[in-house]
Coordinates of C-alpha atoms in Angstrom, one line a residue:
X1 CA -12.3 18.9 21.3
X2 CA -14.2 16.3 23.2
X3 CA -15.5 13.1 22.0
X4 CA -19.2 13.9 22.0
X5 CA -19.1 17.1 19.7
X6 CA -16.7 14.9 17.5
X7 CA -18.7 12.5 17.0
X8 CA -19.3 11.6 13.1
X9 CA -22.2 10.4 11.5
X10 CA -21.6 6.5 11.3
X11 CA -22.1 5.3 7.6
X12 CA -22.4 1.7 8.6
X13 CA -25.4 1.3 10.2
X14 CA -27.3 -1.4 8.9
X15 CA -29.2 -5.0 10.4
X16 CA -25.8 -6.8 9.5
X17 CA -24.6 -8.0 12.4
X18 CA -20.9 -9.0 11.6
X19 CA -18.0 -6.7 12.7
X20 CA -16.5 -3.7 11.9
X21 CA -12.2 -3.7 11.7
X22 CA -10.9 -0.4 11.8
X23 CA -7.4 0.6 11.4
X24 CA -6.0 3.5 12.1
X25 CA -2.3 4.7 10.4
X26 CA 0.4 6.9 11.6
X27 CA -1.2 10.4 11.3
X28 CA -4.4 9.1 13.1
X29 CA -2.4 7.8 16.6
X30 CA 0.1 10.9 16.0
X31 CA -1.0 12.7 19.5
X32 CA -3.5 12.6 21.9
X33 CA -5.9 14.7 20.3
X34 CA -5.9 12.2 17.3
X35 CA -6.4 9.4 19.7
X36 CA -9.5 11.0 21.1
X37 CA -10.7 11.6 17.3
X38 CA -10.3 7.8 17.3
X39 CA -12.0 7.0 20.4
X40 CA -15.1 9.5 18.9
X41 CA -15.1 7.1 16.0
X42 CA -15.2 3.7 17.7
X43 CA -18.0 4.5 20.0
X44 CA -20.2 6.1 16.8
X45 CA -20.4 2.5 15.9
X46 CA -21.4 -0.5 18.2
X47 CA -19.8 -2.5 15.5
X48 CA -16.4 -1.4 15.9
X49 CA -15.0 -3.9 17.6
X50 CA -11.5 -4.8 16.2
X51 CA -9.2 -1.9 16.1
X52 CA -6.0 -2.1 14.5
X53 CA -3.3 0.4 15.1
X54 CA 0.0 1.7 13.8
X55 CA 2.7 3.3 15.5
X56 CA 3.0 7.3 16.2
X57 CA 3.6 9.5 12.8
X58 CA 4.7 12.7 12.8
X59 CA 3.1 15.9 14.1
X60 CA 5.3 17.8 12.5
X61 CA 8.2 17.4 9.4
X62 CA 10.4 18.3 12.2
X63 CA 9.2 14.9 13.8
X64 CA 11.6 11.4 13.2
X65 CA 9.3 8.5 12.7
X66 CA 8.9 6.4 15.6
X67 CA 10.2 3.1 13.6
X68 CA 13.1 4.9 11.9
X69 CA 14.1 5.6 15.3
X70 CA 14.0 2.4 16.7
X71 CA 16.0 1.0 13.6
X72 CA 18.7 3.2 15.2
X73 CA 18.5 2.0 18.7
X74 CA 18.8 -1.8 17.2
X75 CA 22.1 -0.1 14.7
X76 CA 23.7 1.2 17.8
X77 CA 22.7 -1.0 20.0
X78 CA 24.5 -3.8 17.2
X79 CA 27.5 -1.7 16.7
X80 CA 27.6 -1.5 20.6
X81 CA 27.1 2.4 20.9
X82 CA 25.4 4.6 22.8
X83 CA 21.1 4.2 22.0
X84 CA 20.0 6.3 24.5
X85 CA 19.7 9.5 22.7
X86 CA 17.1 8.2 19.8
X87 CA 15.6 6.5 22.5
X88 CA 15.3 9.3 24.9
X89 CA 13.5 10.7 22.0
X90 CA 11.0 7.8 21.6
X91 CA 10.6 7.4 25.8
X92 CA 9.4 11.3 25.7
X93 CA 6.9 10.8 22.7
X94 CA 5.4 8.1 24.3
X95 CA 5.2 9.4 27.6
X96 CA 3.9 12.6 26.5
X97 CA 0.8 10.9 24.3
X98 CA 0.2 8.6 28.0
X99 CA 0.1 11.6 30.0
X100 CA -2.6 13.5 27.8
X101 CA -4.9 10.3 27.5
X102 CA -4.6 9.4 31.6
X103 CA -3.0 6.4 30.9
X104 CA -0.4 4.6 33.4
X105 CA 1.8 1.9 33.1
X106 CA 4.0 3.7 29.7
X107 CA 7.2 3.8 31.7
X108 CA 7.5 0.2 33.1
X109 CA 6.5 -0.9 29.5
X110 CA 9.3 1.2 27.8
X111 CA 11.9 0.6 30.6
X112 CA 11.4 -2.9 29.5
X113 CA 12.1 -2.0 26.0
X114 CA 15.0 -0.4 26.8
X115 CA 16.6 -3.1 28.7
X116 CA 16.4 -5.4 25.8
X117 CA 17.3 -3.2 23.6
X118 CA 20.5 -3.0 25.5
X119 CA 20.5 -6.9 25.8
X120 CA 20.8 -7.0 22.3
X121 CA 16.8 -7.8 20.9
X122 CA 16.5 -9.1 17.5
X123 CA 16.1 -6.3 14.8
X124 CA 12.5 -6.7 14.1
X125 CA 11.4 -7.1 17.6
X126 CA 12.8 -4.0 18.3
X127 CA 10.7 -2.2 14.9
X128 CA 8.0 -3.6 16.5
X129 CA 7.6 -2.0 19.5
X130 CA 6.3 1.3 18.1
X131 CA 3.0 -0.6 17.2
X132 CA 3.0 -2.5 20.7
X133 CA 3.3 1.0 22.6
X134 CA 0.4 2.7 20.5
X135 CA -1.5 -0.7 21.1
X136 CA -1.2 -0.6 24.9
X137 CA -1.6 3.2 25.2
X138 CA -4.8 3.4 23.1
X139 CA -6.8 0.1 24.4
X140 CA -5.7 1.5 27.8
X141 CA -7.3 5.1 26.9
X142 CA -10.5 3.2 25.1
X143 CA -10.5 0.8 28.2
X144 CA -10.3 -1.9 25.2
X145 CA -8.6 -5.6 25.4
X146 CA -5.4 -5.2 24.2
X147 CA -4.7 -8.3 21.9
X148 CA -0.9 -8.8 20.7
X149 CA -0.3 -9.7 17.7
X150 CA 1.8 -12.4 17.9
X151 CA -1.4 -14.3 19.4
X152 CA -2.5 -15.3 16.0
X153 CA -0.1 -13.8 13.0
X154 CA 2.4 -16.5 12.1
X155 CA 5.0 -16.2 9.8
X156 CA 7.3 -19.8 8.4
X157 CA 10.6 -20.2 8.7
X158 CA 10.9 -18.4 5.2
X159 CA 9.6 -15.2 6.5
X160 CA 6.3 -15.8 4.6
X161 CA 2.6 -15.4 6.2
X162 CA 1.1 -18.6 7.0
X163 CA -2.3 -17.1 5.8
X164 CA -4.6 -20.3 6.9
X165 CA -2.8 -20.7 10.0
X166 CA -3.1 -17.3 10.9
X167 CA -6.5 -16.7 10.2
X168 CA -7.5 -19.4 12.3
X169 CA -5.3 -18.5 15.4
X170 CA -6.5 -14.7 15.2
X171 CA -10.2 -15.7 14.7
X172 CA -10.4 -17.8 17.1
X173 CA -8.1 -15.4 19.9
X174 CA -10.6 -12.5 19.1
X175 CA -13.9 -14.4 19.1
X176 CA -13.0 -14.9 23.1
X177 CA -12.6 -10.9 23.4
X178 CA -16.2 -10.5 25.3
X179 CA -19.0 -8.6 22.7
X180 CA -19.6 -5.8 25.2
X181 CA -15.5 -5.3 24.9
X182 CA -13.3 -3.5 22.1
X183 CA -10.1 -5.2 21.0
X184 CA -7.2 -3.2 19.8
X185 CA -4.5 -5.1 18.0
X186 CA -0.8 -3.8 17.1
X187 CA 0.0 -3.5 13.5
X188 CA 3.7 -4.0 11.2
X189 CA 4.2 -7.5 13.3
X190 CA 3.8 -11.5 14.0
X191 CA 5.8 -14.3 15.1
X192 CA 7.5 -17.1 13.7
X193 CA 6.8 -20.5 14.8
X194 CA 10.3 -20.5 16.7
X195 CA 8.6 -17.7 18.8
X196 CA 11.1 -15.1 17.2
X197 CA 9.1 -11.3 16.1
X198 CA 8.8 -10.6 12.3
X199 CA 7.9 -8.1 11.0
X200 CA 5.8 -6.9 7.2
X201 CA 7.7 -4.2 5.1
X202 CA 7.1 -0.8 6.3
X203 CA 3.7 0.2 5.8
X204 CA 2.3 -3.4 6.9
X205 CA 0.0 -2.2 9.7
X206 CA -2.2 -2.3 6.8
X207 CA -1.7 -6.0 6.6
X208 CA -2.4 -6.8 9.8
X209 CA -5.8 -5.3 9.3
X210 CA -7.1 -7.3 6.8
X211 CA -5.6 -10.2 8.2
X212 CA -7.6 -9.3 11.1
X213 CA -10.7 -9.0 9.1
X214 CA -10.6 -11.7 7.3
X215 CA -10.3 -13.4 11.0
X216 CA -13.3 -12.2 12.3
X217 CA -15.4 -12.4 9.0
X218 CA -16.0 -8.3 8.8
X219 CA -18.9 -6.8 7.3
X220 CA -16.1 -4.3 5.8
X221 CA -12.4 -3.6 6.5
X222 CA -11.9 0.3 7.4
X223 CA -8.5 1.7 7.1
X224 CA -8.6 5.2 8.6
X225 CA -6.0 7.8 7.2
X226 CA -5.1 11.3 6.7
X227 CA -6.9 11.6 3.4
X228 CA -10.5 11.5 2.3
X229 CA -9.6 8.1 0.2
X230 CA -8.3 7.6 -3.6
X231 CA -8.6 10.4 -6.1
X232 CA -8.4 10.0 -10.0
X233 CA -4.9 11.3 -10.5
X234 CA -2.1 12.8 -8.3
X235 CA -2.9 15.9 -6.7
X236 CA 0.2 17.3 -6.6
X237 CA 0.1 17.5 -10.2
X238 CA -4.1 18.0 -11.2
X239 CA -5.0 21.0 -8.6
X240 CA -8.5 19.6 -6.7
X241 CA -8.6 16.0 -8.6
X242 CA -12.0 14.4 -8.0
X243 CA -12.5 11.5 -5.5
X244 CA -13.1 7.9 -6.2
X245 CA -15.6 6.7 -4.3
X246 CA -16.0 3.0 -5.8
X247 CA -13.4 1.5 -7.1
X248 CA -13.2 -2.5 -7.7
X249 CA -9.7 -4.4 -6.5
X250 CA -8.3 -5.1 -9.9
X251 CA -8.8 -1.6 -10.7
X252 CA -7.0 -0.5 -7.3
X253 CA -4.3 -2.7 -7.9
X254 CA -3.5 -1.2 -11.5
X255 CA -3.6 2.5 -10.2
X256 CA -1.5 1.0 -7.2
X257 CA 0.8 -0.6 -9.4
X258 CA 1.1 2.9 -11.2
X259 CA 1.9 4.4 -7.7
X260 CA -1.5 5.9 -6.9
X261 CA -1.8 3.9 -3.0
X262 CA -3.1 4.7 -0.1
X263 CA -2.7 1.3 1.2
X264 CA -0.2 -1.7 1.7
X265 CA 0.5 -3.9 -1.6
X266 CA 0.1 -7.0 0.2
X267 CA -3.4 -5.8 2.0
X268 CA -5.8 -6.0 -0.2
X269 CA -5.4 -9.9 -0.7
X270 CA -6.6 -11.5 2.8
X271 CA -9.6 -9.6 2.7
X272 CA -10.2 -9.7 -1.7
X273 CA -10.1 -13.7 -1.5
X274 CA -12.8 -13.3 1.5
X275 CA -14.9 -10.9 -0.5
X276 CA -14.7 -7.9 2.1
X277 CA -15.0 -4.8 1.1
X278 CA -12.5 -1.8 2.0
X279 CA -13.7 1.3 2.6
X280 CA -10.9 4.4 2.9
X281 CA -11.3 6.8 5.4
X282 CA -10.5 10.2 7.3
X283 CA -9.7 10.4 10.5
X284 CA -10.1 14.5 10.8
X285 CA -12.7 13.9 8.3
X286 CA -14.8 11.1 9.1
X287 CA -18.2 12.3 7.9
X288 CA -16.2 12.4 4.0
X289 CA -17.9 9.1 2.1
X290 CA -14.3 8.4 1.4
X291 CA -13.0 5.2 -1.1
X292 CA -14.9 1.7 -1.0
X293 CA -13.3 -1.1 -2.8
X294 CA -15.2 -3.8 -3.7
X295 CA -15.4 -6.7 -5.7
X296 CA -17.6 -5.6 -8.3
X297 CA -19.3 -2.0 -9.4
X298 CA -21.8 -1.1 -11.6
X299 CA -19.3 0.9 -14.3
X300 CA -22.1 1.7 -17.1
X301 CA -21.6 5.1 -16.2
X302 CA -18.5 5.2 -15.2
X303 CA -15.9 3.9 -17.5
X304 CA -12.8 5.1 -16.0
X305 CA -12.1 5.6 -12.4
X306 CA -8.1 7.1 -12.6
X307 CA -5.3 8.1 -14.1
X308 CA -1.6 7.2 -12.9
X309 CA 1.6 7.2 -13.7
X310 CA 5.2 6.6 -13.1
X311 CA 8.5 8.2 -14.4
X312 CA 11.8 6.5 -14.7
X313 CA 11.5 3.3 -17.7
X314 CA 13.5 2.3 -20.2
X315 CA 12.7 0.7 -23.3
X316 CA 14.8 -1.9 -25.1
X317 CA 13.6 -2.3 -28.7
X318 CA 14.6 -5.2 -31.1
X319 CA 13.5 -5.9 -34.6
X320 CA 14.2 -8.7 -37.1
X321 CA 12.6 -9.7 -40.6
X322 CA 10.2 -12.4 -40.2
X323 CA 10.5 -12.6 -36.1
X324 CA 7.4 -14.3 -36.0
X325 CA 8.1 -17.3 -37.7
X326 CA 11.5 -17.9 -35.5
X327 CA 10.5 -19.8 -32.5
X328 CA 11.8 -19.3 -29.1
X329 CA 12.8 -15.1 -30.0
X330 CA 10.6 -13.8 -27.3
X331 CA 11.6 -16.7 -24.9
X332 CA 15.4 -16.1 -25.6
X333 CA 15.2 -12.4 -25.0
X334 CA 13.3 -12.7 -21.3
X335 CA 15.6 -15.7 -20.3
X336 CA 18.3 -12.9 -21.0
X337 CA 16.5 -11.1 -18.6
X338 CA 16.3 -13.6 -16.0
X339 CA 19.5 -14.5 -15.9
X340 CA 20.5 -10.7 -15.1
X341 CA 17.7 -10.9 -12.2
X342 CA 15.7 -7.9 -14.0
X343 CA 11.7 -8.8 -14.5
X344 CA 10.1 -6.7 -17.1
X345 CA 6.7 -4.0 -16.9
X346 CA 5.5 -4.5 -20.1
X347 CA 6.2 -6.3 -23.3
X348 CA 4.2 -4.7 -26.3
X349 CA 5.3 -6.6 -29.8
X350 CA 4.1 -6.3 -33.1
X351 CA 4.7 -8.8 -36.6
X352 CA 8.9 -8.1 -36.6
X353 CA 9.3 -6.3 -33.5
X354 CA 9.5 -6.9 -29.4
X355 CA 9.9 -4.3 -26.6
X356 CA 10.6 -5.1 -23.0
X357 CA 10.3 -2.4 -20.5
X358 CA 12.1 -2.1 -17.6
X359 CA 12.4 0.1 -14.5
X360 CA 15.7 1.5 -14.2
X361 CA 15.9 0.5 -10.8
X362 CA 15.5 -3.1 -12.5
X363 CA 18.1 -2.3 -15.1
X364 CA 20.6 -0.8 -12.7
X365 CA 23.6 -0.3 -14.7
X366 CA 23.1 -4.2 -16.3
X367 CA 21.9 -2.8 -19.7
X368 CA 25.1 -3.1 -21.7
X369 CA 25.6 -6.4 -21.1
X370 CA 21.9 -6.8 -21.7
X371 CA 22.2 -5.5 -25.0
X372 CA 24.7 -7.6 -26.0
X373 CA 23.8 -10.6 -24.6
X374 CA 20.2 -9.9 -27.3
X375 CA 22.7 -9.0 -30.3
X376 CA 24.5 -12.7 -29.9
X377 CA 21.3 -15.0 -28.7
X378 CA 18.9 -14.0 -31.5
X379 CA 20.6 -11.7 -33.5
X380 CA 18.5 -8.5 -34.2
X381 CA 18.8 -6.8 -37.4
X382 CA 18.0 -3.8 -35.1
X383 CA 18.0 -2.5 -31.1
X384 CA 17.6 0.5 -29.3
X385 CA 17.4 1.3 -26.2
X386 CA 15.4 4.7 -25.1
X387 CA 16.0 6.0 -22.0
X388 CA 14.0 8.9 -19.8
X389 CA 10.2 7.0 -20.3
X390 CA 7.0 7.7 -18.4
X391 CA 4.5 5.1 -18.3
X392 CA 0.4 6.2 -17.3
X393 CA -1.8 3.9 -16.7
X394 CA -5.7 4.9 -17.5
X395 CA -7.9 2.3 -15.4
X396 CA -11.8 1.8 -15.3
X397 CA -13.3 -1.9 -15.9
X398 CA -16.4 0.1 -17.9
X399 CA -13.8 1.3 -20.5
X400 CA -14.5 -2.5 -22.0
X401 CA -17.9 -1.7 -23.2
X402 CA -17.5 1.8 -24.4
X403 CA -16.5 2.7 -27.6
X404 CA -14.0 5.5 -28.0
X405 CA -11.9 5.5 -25.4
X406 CA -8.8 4.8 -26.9
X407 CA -9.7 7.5 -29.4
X408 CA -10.3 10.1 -26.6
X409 CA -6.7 9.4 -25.0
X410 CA -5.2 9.9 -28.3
X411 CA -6.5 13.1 -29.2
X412 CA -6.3 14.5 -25.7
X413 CA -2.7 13.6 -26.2
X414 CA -2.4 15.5 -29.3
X415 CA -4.4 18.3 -28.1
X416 CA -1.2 18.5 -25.5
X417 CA 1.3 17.8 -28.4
X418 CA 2.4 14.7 -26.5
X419 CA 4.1 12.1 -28.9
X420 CA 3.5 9.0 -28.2
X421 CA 6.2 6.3 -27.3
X422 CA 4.2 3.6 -27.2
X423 CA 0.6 1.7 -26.2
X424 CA 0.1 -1.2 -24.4
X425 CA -3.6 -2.8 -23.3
X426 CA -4.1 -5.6 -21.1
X427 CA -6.2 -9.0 -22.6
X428 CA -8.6 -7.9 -20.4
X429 CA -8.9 -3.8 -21.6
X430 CA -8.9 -3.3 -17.8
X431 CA -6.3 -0.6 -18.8
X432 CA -4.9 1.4 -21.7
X433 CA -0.8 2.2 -20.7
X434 CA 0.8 5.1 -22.9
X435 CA 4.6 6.2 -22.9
X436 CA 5.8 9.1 -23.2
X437 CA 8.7 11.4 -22.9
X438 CA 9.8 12.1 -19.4
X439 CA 9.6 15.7 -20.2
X440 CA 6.0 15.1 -21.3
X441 CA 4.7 13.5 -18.5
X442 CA 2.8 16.1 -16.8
X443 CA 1.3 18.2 -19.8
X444 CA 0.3 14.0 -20.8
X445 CA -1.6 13.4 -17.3
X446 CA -3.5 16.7 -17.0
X447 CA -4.5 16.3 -20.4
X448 CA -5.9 13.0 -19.9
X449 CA -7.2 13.9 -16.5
X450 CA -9.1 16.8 -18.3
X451 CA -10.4 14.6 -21.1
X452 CA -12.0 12.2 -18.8
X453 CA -13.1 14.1 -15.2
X454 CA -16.4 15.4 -16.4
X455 CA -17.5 11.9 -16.9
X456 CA -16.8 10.8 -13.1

């Protein structure tokens, strides 16, 4: 496949003249033929100019990731074994995808690696190098300017982002790459102001993205994947769900939260506090009009965008006769929380009763002392605790100006014969969250799902 009868239809053209940032993930830089999928997509757009790349994913599920197998090297490496096996692994992927595109210079760059990897290279330096490699490779291939990374992210001494910092440093290092030039940037890393690599948590390619467009004041921050953007509920539970294609940021971040995400937590900030849109892409599918997240949408017509959910909660009921004129109940009950290091999901209460919900990851074996740590500070005349609880989470900003909506959930729900745990709505009826049964959760999101997908 060559570039030219590749080449999508470019959904950006327009008289604005600020740039386009493109990042591309794992599945996109996987092989060469992916790379020149990427190269098709760069040049169908003059705009184009920042591109931000992750490191190699897999071709196959026989395939190791790239950055799990440098973790190993650094492991063995620390434990002073024997890291040339994994990395005999990595030296052959990378030299493989250099020898397809026609680009030289692979092999002095990872014999370099290698060396201080044997020398003993800080953990996240070593991480990083999957992103450097598919940086140098693919601005070699694009014959782009390759820009590291570490010339503008920076990271204090506490491991957090120094956001205004860094935006100036990047800006300001990318504004000098010449406008006739493309500049691809490495993902996943920074530096700290000692000069020492640091790295985001996995996934954080996305990061580095929108920190880069929030640099260079993009027109829109594109983040190129292996699907064709967001879709209203998880397909591999509704067959064929229907595509989002607007959704605003506080909506995102509620069906995120409920683990429907295609991108990084921490990515949508840099570029939501600078008004830049995100628009989700496919790679192998670059004419599909994908996801655009934006700050506001016009919902009259569309009052909920998706349905999500998440197993594994558990519910800690208390009750007490006249709870709401004893002050300091609910305060007691969270400090109880706090001083176990659990935070709580969701805390739905009503005139003599409070519920905290928890992840069990959260409650993690702590909940007996939990409980009796509530039965002495406040002194319920009742608690339970019920375990095995879904939470789903149905989002859409125009749900606040229709009527009904709640009522449609509820009889879809009983149309299912899904009992219903509990309800929770946000202050600002953003969301509607329903628990149920564990062994309900499915039967609960297809029926919901079915109840509101005509309407999208």
């Amino acid at each position: 496949m060559t570039d030219a009868n590749y080449a999508p239809q470019d959904a950006h053209e327009s008289t604005d003249k600020r740039p386009i940032v493109a990042k591309f993930g794992g599945s996109s830089v996987a092989d060469a033929n992916q790379v020149r999928k990427i190269a098709a997509i760069v040049r169908a757009n003059p705009a184009r100019r920042f591109v931000v790349v992750s490191a190699p994913g897999k071709r196959s599920s026989g395939d190791k990731k790239i950055t799990d197998l440098l973790y190993l090297c650094h492991s063995l490496g620390e434990q002073g074994l024997d890291a040339s096996a994994p990395f005999a692994v990595i030296k052959d992927r990378y030299l493989g995808l250099a020898e397809e595109l026609g680009v030289h210079g692979a092999w002095e760059w990872l014999r370099d690696i290698q060396q201080q990897i044997a020398a003993g290279a800080e953990k996240d330096w070593v991480a990083s190098r999957g992103e450097y490699l598919s940086a140098r490779i693919i601005a070699e291939f694009l014959d782009a300017e390759f820009v590291d990374a570490i010339e503008g992210i920076t990271f204090g001494s506490d491991g957090r982002l120094h956001g205004a910092e860094t935006y100036t440093r990047m800006g300001a290092r990318l504004g000098a790459v010449p406008k006739n030039k493309v500049a691809v940037i490495p993902g996943f890393y920074g530096q700290d102001v000692k000069g020492r690599i640091r790295c985001f948590s996995r996934g954080g390619s996305d990061v580095t993205g929108a920190i880069v467009a929030r640099a260079v004041h993009a027109s829109v921050y594109e983040n190129w994947t292996d699907v064709s953007g967001m879709l209203m509920a998880d397909p591999r539970l509704i067959p064929n769900p229907k595509p989002i294609q607007e959704i605003t940021y506080r909506e995102q971040r509620e069906l995120s939260y409920m683990g429907a995400t295609v991108l990084h937590d921490e990515a949508v900030f840099p570029v939501r506090e600078a008004g830049i849109p995100i628009h989700i892409k496919n790679t192998n599918q670059p004419d599909d009009p994908g996801t655009k997240i934006v700050t506001t949408r016009d919902s009259a017509n569309t009052a909920i965008v998706g349905i999500a959910g998440r197993r594994g909660f558990t519910i800690i009921l208390t009750e007490k006769a006249m709870m709401n004129q004893e002050r300091g109940y609910g305060r007691k009950v969270l400090e109880i929380l706090e001083a176990n290091g659990i935070s709580y999901e969701h805390s739905p209460t009503s005139i003599d009763t409070l519920s905290v919900i928890l992840t069990d990851e959260e409650l993690n074996g702590k909940e007996a002392e939990v409980v009796t740590e509530i039965r002495r500070m406040v002194q319920p005349d009742r608690i339970e605790v019920e375990r095995d609880i879904a939470m789903l989470a149905v989002v859409g900003q125009g749900m606040v100006h229709r009527v009904g909506i709640a009522a449609k959930i509820f009889v879809a729900l009983a149309g299912a014969e899904v009992n219903i745990r509990l309800i929770n709505q946000g202050s600002s009826e953003l969301n509607v969250i329903i628990g149920v049964s564990d062994s309900d959760y499915e039967r609960a999101l297809k029926a919901i799902y079915d109840a509101f997908a005509e309407e999208v």
